[in-house]
Short mmCIF file of C-alpha atoms in Angstrom, two decimals:
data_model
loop_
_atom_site.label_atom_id
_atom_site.label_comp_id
_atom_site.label_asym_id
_atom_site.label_seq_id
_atom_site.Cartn_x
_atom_site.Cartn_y
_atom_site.Cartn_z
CA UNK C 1 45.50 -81.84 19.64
CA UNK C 2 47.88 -80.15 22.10
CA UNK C 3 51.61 -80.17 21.11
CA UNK C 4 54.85 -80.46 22.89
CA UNK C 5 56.97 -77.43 22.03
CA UNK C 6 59.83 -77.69 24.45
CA UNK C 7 61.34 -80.00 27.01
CA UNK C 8 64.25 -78.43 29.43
CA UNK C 9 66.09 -80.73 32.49
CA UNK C 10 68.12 -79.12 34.57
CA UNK C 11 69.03 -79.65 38.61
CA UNK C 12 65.83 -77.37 39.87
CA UNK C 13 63.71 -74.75 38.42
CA UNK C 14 60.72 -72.90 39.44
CA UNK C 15 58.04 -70.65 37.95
CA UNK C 16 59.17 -67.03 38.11
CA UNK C 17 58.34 -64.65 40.85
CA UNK C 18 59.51 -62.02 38.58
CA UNK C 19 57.65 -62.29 35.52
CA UNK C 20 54.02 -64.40 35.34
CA UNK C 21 54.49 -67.41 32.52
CA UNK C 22 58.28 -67.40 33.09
CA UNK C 23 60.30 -70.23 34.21
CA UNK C 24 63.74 -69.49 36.39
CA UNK C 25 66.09 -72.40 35.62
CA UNK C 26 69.09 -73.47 37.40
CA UNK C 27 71.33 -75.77 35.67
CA UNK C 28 69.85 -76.85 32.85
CA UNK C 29 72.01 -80.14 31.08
CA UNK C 30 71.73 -82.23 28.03
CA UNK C 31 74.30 -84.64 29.50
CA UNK C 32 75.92 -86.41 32.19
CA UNK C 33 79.25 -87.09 32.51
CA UNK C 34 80.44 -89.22 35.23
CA UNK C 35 83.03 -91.81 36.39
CA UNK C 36 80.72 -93.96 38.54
CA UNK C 37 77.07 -95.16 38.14
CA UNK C 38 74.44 -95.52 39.66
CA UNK C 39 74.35 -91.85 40.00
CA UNK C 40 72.36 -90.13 42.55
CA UNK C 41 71.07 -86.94 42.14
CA UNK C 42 69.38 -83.99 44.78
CA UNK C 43 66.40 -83.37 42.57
CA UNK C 44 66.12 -83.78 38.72
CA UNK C 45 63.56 -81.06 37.28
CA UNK C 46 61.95 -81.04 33.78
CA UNK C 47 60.13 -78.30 32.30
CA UNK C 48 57.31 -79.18 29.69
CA UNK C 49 55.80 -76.43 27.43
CA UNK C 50 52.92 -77.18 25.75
CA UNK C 51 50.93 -74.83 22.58
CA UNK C 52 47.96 -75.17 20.99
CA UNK C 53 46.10 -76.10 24.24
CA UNK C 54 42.36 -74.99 23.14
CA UNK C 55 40.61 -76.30 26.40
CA UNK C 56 41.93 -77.43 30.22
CA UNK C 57 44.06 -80.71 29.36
CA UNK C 58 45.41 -83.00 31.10
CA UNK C 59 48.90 -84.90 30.34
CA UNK C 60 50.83 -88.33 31.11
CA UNK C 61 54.51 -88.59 30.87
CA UNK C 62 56.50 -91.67 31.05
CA UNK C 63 60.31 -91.38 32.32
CA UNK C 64 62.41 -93.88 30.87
CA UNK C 65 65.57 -95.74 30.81
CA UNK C 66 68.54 -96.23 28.23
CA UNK C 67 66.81 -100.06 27.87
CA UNK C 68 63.34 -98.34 27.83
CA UNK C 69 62.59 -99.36 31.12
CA UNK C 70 60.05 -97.39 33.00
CA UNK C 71 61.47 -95.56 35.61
CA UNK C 72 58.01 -93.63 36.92
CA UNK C 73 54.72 -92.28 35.30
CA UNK C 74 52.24 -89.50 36.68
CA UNK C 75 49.72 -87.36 35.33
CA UNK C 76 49.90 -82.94 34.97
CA UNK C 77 47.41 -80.12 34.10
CA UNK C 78 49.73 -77.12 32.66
CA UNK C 79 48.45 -74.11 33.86
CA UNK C 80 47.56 -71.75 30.34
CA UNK C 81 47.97 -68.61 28.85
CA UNK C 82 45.64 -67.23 26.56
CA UNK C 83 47.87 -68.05 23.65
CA UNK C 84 47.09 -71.77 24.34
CA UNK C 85 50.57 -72.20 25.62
CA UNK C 86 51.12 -74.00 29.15
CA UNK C 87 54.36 -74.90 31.40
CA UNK C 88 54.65 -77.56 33.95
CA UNK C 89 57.70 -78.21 36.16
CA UNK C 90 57.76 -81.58 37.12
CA UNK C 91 60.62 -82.58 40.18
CA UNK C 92 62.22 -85.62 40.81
CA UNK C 93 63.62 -85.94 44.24
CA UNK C 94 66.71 -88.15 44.86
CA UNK C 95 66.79 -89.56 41.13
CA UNK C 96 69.27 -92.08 40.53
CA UNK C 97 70.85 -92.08 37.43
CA UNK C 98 71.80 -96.32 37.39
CA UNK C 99 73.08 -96.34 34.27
CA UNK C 100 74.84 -95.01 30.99
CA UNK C 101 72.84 -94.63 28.30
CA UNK C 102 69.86 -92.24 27.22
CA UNK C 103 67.26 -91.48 28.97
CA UNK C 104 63.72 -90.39 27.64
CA UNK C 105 60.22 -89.11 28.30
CA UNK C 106 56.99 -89.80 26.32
CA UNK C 107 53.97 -87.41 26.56
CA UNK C 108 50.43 -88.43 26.02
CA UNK C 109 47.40 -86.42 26.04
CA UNK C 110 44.71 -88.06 28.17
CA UNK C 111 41.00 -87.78 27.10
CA UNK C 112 38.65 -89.77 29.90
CA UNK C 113 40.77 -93.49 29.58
CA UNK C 114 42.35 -92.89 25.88
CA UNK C 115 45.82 -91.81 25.40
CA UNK C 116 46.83 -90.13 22.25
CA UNK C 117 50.69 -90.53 21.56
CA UNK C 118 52.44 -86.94 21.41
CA UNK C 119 56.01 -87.39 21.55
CA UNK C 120 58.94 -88.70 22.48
CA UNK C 121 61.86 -86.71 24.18
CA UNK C 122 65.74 -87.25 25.04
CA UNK C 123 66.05 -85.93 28.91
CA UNK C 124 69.60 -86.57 28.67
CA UNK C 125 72.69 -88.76 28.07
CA UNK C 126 74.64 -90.40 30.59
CA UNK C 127 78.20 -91.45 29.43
CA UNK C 128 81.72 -91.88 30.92
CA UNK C 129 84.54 -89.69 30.24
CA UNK C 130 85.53 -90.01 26.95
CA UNK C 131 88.57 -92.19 26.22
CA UNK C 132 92.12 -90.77 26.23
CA UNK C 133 94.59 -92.87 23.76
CA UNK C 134 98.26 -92.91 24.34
CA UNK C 135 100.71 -93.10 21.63
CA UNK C 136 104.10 -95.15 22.11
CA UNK C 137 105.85 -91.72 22.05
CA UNK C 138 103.53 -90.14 24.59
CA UNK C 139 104.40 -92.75 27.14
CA UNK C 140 107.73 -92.71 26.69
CA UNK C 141 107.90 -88.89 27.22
CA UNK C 142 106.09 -89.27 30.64
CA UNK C 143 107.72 -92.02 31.96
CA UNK C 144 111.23 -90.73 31.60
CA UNK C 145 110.12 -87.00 33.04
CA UNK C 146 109.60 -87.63 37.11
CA UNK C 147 107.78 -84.40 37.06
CA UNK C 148 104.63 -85.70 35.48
CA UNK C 149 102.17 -88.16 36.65
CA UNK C 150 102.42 -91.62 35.71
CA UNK C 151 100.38 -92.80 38.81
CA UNK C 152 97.37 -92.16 40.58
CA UNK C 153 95.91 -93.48 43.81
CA UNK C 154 92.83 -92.56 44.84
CA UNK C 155 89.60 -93.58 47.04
CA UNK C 156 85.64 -93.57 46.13
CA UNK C 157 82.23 -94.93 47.81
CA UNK C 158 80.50 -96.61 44.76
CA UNK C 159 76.21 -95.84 45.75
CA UNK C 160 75.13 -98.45 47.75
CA UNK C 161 78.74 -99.38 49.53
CA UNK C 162 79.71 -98.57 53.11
CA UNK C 163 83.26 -98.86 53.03
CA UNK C 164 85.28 -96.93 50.54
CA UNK C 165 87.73 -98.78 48.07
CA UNK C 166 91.48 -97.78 47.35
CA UNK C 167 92.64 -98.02 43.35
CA UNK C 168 95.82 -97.26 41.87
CA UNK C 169 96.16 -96.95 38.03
CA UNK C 170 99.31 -97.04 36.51
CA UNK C 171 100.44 -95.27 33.20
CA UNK C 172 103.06 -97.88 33.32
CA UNK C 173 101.61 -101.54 33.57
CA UNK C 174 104.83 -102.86 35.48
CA UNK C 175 105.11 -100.27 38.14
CA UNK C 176 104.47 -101.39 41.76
CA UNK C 177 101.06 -101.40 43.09
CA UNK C 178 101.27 -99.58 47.36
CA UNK C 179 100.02 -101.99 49.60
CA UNK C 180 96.18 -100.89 50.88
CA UNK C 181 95.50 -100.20 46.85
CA UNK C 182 93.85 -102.04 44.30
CA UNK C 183 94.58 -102.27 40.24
CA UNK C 184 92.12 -101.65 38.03
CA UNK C 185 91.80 -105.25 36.25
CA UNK C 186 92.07 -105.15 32.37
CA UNK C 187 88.65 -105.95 32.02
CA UNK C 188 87.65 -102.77 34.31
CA UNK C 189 85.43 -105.16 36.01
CA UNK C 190 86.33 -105.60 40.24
CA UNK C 191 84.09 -107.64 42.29
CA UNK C 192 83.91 -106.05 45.84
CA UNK C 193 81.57 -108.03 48.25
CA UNK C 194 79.43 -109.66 46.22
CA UNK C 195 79.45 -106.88 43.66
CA UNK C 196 80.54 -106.31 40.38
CA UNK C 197 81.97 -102.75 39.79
CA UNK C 198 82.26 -100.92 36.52
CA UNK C 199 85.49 -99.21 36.54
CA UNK C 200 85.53 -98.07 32.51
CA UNK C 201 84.46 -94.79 34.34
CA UNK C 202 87.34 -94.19 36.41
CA UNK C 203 89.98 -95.13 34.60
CA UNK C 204 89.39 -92.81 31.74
CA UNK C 205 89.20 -89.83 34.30
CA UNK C 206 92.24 -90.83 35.80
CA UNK C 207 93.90 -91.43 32.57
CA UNK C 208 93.59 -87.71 31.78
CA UNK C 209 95.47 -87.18 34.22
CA UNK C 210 98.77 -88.80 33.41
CA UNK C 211 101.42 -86.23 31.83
CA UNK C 212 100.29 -83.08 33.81
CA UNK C 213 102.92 -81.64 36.02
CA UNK C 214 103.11 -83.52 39.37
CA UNK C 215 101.50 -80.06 42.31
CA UNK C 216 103.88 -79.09 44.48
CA UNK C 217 103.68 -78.69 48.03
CA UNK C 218 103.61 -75.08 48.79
CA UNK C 219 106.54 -74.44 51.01
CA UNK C 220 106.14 -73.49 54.56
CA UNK C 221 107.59 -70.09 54.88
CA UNK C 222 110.08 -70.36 57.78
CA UNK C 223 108.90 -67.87 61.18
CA UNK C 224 111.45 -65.52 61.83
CA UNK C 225 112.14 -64.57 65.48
CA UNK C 226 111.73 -60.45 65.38
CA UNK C 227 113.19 -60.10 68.81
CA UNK C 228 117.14 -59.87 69.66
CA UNK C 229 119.25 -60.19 72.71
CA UNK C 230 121.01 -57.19 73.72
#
């Protein structure tokens, strides 16, 4: 039986013009880190390589969620070198990455209606930035310096949403909150038309923020008049 030797995701790849049997890769990942899902992605593209193919063979692979869900299915015929070893590329337009977790593909090889098991894969992980933790100390340095951030405001379209939605985050739990802004609740949960938002995300991003030195605004350099009266 054929086996799986390698599995490689990345954002698009293509068999080489360059060399026959070679695969050009662009952006190959293990994981995902983002502040926000759902997730949507261009294209998501996943090289197979296969050895020990003795005859013309034909594959299924499964895509699945972090809660095993199946996400889609399809059948592929590597093309083979006389080795016995055989790349596919198989793309994934607009993939949406709904969820944190890990995501995984299974391989079968398919002989008339039977399907023997080969393996299964990790694609990737999809996680949130990890968690920054303040010590008393830390705080109290960065509140008393006005030179560091302590606040952030900022403005995102979660997938799906039409209007954007203002947050502020506070190092500081009793500073003010600008009018047009919301807080991120304690439970990082906001409910926006119907919705329920996962902010967990977001605030550890912003969070790494707080304590770096507040950018300046470049200042305009002043226009000098080159011409005098007489």
């Amino acid at each position: 039986m054929a086996k799986l030797r390698s599995v490689v995701v990345a954002h698009a790849a293509q068999m080489s013009q360059q060399i026959g049997g070679a695969v050009d890769i662009f952006g190959s990942f293990d994981n995902i880190i983002q502040p926000l899902f759902p997730h949507p992605m261009m294209r998501l593209s996943i090289v197979l390589t296969f050895e020990e193919i003795t005859k013309p063979t034909v594959f299924e692979v499964r895509l699945n969620g972090p809660d095993d869900d199946l996400i889609s299915r399809g059948e592929l015929t590597p093309m083979v070198d006389p080795l016995g070893v055989g790349k596919k590329i198989v793309d994934i337009d607009k993939f949406l990455v709904k969820t944190r977790g890990r995501y995984t593909i299974d391989v079968f090889e398919k002989e008339g209606e039977e399907l023997k098991f080969i393996k299964t894969e990790t694609l990737f992980i999809a996680e949130y930035p990890p968690q920054r933790r303040f010590s008393p100390e830390q705080v109290e340095e960065i509140a008393k310096n006005d030179e560091l951030i302590r606040s952030v405001k900022t403005e995102f379209k979660p997938f799906g949403f039409e209007n954007p939605i203002k947050l502020q985050h506070n190092l500081l739990k009793d500073a003010p909150i600008e009018d047009g802004f919301l807080a991120i609740p304690e439970s990082d949960k906001l409910e926006i038309e119907g919705q329920e938002i996962e902010l967990t995300g977001v605030r550890r991003q912003i969070e790494w923020m707080f304590g770096n030195p507040i950018p300046k605004e470049e200042e305009a350099t002043p226009e000098t008049n080159e011409s005098e009266e007489k």
